[in-house]
Each structure stands twice: as C-alpha cells, then as structure tokens.
Coordinates of C-alpha atoms and ligand atoms in Angstrom, one line a residue:
X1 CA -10.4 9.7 -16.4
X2 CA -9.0 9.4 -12.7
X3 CA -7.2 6.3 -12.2
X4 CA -7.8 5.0 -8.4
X5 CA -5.3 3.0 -6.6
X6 CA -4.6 -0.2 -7.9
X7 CA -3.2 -1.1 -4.2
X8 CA -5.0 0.2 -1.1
X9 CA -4.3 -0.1 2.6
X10 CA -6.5 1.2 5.2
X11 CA -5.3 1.1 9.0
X12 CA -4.1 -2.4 8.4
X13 CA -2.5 -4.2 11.0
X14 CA -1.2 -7.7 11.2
X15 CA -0.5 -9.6 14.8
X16 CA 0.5 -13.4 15.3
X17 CA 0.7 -15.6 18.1
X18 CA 4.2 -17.0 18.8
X19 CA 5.1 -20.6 20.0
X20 CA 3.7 -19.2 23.9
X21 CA 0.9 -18.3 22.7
X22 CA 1.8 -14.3 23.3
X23 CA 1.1 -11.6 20.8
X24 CA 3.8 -10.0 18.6
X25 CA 2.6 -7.4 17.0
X26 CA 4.4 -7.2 13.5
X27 CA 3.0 -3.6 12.1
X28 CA 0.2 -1.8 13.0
X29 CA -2.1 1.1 11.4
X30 CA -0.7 0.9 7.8
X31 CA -2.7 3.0 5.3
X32 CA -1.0 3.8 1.9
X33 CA -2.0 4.0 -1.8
X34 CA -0.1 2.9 -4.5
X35 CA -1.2 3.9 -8.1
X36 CA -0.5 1.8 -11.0
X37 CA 2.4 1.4 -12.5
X38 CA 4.5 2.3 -9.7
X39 CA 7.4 1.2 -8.2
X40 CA 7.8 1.3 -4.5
X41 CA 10.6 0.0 -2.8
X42 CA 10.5 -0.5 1.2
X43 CA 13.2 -0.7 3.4
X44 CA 13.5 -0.8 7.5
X45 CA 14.8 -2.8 10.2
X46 CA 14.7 -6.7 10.5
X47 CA 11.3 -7.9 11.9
X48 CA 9.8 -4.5 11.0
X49 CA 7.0 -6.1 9.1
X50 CA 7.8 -6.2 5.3
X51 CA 7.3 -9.9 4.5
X52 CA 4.4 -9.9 6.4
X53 CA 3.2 -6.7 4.6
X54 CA 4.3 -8.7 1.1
X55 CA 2.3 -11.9 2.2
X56 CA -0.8 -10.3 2.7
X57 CA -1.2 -8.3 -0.3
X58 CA 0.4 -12.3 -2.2
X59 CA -3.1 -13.2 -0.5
X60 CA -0.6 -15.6 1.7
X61 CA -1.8 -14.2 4.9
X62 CA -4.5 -13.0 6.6
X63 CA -4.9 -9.9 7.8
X64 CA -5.6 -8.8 11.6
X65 CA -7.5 -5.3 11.1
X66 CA -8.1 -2.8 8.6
X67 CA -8.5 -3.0 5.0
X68 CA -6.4 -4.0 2.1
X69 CA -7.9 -3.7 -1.7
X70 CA -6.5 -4.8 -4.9
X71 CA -8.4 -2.6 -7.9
X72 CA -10.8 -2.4 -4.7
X73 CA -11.7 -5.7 -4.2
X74 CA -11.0 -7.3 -0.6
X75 CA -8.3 -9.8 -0.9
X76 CA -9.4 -13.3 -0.6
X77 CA -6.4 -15.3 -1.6
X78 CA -3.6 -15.3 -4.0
X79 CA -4.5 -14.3 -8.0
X80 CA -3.0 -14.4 -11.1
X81 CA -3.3 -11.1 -10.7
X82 CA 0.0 -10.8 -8.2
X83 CA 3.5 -12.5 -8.6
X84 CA 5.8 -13.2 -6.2
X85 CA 9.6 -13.7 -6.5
X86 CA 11.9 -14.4 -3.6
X87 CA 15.5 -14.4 -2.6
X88 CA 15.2 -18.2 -3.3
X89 CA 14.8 -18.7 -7.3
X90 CA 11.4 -20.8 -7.5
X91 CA 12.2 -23.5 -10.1
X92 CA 11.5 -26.6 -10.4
X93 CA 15.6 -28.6 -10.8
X94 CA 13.9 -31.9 -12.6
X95 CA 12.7 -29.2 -15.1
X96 CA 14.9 -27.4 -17.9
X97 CA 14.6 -23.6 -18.2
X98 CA 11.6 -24.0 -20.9
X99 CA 9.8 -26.6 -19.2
X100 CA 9.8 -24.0 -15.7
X101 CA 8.5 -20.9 -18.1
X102 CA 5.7 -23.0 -19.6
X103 CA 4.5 -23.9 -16.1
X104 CA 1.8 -21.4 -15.5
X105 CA 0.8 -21.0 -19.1
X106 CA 0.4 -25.5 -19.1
X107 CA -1.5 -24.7 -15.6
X108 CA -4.4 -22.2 -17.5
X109 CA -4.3 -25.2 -20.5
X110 CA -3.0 -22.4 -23.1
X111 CA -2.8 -23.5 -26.7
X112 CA 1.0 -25.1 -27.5
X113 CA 1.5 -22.5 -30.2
X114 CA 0.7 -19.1 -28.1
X115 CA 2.4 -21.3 -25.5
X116 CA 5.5 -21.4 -27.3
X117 CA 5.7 -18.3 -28.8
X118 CA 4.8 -16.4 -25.2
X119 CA 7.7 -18.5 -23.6
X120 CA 10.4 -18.1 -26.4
X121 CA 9.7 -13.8 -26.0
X122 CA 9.8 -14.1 -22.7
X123 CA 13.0 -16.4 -23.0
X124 CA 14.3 -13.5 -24.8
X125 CA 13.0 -10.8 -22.4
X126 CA 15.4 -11.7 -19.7
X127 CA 18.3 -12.4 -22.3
X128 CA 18.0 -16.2 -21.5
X129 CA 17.1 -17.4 -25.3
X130 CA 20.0 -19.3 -25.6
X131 CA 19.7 -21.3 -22.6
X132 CA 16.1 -22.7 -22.8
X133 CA 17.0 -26.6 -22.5
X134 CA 19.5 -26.3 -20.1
X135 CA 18.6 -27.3 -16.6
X136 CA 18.6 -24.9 -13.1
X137 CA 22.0 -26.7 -11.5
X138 CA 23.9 -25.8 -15.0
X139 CA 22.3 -21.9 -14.8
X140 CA 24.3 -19.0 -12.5
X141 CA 22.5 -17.8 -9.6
X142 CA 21.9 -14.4 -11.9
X143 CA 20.5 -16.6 -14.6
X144 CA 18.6 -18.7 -12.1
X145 CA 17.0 -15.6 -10.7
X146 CA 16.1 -13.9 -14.3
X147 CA 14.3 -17.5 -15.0
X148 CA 12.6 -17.2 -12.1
X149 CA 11.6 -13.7 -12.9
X150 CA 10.2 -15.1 -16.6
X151 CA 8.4 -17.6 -14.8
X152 CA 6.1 -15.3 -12.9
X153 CA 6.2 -12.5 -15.9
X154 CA 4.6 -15.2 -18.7
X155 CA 1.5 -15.4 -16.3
X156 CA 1.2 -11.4 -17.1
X157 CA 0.9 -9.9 -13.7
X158 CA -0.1 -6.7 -13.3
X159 CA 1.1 -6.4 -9.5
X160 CA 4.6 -8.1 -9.0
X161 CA 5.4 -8.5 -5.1
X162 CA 9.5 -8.8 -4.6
X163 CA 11.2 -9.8 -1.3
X164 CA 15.0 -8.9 -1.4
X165 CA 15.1 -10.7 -4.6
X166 CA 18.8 -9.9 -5.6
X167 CA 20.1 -10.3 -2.1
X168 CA 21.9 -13.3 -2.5
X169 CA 23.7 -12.2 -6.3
X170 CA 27.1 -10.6 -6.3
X171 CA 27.4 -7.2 -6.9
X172 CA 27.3 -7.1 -10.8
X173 CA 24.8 -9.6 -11.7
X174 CA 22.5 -7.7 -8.9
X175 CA 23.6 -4.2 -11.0
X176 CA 22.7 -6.0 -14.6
X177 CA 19.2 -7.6 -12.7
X178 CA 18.3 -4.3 -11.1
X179 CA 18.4 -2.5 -14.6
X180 CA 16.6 -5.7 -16.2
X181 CA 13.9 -5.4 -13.5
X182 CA 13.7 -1.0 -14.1
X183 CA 13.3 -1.3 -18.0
X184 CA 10.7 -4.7 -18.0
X185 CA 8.5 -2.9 -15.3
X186 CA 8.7 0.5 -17.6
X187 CA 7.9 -1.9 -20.6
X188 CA 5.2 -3.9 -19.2
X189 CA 3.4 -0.5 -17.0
X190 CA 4.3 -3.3 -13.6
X191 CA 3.2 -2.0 -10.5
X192 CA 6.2 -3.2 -8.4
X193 CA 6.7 -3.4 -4.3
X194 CA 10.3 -4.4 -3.6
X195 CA 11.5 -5.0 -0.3
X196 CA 15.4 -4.4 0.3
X197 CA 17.9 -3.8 3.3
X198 CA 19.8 -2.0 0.7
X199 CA 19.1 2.3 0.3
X200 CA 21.3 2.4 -2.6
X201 CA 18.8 -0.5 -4.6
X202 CA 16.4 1.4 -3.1
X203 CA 17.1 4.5 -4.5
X204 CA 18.0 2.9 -7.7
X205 CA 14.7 1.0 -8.4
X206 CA 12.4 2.9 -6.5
X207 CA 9.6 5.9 -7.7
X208 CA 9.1 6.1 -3.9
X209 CA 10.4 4.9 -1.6
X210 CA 8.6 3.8 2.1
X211 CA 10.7 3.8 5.2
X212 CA 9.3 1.6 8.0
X213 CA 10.0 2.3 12.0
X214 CA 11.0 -0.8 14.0
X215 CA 8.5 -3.2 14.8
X216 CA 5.2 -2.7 15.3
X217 CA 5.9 -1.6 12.0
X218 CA 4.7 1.5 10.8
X219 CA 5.4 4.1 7.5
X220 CA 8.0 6.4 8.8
X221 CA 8.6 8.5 5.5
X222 CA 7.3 7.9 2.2
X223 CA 10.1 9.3 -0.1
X224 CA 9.5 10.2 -3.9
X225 CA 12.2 9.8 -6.5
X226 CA 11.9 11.9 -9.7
X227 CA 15.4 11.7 -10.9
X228 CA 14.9 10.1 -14.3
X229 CA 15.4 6.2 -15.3
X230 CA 17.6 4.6 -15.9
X231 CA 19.5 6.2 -13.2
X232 CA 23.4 6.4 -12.2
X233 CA 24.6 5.6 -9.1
X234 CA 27.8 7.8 -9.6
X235 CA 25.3 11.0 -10.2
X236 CA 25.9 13.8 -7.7
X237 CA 22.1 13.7 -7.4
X238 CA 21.5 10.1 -6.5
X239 CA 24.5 10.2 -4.0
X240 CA 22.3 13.0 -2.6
X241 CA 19.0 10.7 -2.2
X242 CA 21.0 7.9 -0.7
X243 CA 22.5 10.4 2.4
X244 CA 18.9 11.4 3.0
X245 CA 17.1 7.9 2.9
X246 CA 20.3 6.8 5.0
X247 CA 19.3 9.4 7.0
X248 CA 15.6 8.5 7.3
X249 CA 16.6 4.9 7.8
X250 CA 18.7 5.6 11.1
X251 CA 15.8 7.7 12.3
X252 CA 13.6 5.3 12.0
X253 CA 14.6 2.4 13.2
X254 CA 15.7 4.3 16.4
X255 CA 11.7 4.2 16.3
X256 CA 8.6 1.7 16.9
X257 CA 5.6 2.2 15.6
X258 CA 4.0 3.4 18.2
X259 CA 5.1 6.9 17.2
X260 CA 2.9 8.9 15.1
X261 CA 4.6 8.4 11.4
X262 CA 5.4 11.9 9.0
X263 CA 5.2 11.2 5.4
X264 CA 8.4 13.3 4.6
X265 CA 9.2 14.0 0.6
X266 CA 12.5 14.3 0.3
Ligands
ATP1 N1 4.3 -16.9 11.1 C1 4.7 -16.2 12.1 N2 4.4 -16.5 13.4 C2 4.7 -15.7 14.4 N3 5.4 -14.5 14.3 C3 5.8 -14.2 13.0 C4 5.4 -15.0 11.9 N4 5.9 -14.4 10.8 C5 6.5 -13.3 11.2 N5 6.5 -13.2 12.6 C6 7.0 -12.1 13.4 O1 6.5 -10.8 12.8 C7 7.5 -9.8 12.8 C8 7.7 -9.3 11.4 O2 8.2 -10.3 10.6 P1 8.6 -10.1 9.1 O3 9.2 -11.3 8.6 O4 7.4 -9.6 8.4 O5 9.7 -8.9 9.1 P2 10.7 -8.3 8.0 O6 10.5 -6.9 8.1 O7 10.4 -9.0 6.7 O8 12.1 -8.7 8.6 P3 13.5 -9.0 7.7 O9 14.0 -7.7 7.3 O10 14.4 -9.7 8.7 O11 13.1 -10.0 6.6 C9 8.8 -10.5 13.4 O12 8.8 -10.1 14.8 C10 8.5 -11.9 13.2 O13 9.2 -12.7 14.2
MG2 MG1 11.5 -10.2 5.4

C-alpha cells in the first residue's frame, strides 16, 4: 500500500506587514513532501523563514498562498495531532515535574490510572523517573528541556515541530538530548521537523536535510542522509556530510529566494 505524505506543501508562501504597514516577504513558493516517520532538519540564515514555516504547519499562523496539508487535510488550527517544543522549556514553575506531564492527558479528562501509568513511562522515557516531584527551578536546563519534551510526547503526537530546541544547553547535555530525541523518534515512528543554525546537529539528527536561501525564503537543497543511526560525529563519513552541507549553507545564504532553488542530493 503506498503511503502518501503525511506533510505537504504546495507553492506556499507567507508575507506579513511590519509596524509601517510595508510587506516583508518571509519565504515564498515552498513545495515539499515529507513522508512519515521522517526526520527533517532545516537550517539557513536568520530571518530566512523557518519559525514562520514551523508556525504554520503548529496551525499558529496563517498562511499567505499556496497549500499546506497535514494527512491531506487543509490546516485550520493547531491539533493534537502536532507538538511543538521551543528553545524555551514550556513548563508551568508552580507545577512539579508530574503535575506538568499530566497536563495534556488532565486537559482530554483521561482516567487517573492510564493517567498515571502513561506519565510514570513517559517519566521514564526521558530518564527523569527519579525526579517526578521535584519542581522546574530545582531541574538543570537539560532536565528542564527532556520534561518539556515528555510533556508534548504523553499527548502522542504523530508530527513533532522543533525550533532550535537544544540551542541554549551546553555542549554535552545537547549531545545526550540529541541522541534521546534520535532513538524516541525511531521508537515512536515520529515524523520530526527540526530547525537548527547548527550543520553538525543537522547532520546528526537529520534523514534529510533542507537548506533554505536568505529571505524570501526558499528550499535551496534538500540533502538526504543514509549513514546509519545512531551516528558518530568522529566518523570519516559524517565529517564528509558536514563539509558539504557547510558547503550548501554558504551557498545559500549568498542567495534569496528569488533564485530558482536545485534540490541537490548529496
Ligand atoms: N509577526 C511578524 N510580523 C512581521 N514580520 C515578521 C513576523 N514574524 C516574522 N517576521 C519576519 O519574517 C521573516 C522571517 O522570520 P522567521 O522568524 O520565520 O525567520 P527564521 O528563519 O526563523 O530566523 P532565525 O534563524 O533568526 O530564527 C523575518 O524577516 C521576520 O522579521
Ligand atoms: Mg527562528
């Protein structure tokens, strides 16, 4: 049985108004499929569009032309469907680490025993078992951002939407969260878009990987990854896929989207 895209963008285009009143185009003519149970990351220059890309498919914002279909329905809002997780850890500080899982699952009135049980795996999921009562101000920024991640993950997403999520974490606890992230999308079959300024998280996470031209926005290269998971950043081969999406990166943002894009499969 063919499996069609669970995310679809036709010719999609999104343009605001700043404070003047003036048009600023963000990206323009945007058409991409991603299949289920992939994980793209995206990377360009600053103000090339991602967020605004994220936001829309988070049903946040509205698009400005084309299409955009989730399991090919029109997107009229945000869904259960879709998580997001930001730099920013979304929890709530009056609430303890339990109390912030249970949120969504309370929200959709789920019975106190599946409750609990759900919460306590996913407690364990993101290694955080033994720190269910504590509070966020008493959790590390890498523990705050794993919470956060269980907090969206309970709901059961299939589609989880990432904006430079481990920007903010030193270097190890982004290495430990970045394999976290590659083994619970594997486990759960996540489709995953994760935006980054980093090419080597790119390259790390990524099953493809979409390069974006300076703003308007628009999809420079779209870059596949088959080295296997989990993968080593030391490996001759992924020091090889770095220099090349480096590569693409410069080239890109030396570019606006009002160049025709090449898909290019490095
Ligand atoms: N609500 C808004 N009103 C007006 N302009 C906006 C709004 N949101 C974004 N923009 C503009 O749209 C463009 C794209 O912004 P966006 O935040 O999507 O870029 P980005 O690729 O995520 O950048 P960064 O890498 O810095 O996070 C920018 O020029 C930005 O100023
Ligand atoms: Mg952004």
């Amino acid at each position: 049985m063919s499996d069609p895209s669970i995310i679809s963008c036709d010719r999609l285009g999104k343009t605001y108004l700043d404070n003047s009143g003036r048009e600023v185009v963000a990206f323009e003519d945007i058409s991409l499929e991603i299949a289920r149970g992939d994980f793209v990351t995206v990377i360009g220059p600053s103000g090339c569009g991602k967020t605004s890309l994220l936001f829309m498919l988070a049903g946040f914002e509205s698009k400005t032309s084309g299409a955009m279909l989730i399991e090919g329905e029109p997107i009229k809002g945000p869904g259960a469907d879709r998580a997001v997780v930001f730099q920013e850890y979304a929890l709530f500080p009056w609430l303890n680490l339990r109390r912030n899982i249970e949120y969504g699952p309370r929200e959709k009135a789920m019975p106190r025993d599946e409750m609990r049980r759900k919460v306590d795996e996913m407690l364990d999921v993101v290694g955080l078992a033994s720190a269910a009562e504590r509070y966020p101000h008493e959790l590390s920024a890498g523990m705050r951002q794993r919470a956060a991640l269980a907090r969206v993950l309970v709901n059961e997403p299939k589609i989880l939407l990432m904006d430079e999520p481990f920007a903010a974490l030193d270097a190890q606890t982004r290495l430990s969260l970045q394999r976290e992230l590659s083994r619970l999308s594997q486990e759960l079959a996540l489709t995953v878009m994760f935006i980054t300024h980093s090419v080597e998280e790119a390259v790390l996470l990524g099953d493809r990987i979409l390069v974006m031209t300076a703003r308007p926005g628009q999809i420079y290269a779209d870059v596949a990854v088959n080295l296997p998971k989990p993968r080593d950043p030391t490996a001759h081969e992924f020091s090889d896929r770095r220099r090349d999406v480096e590569d693409l990166l410069k080239r890109a943002s030396a570019q606006t989207g009002e160049t025709i894009s090449i898909p290019i499969i490095v």
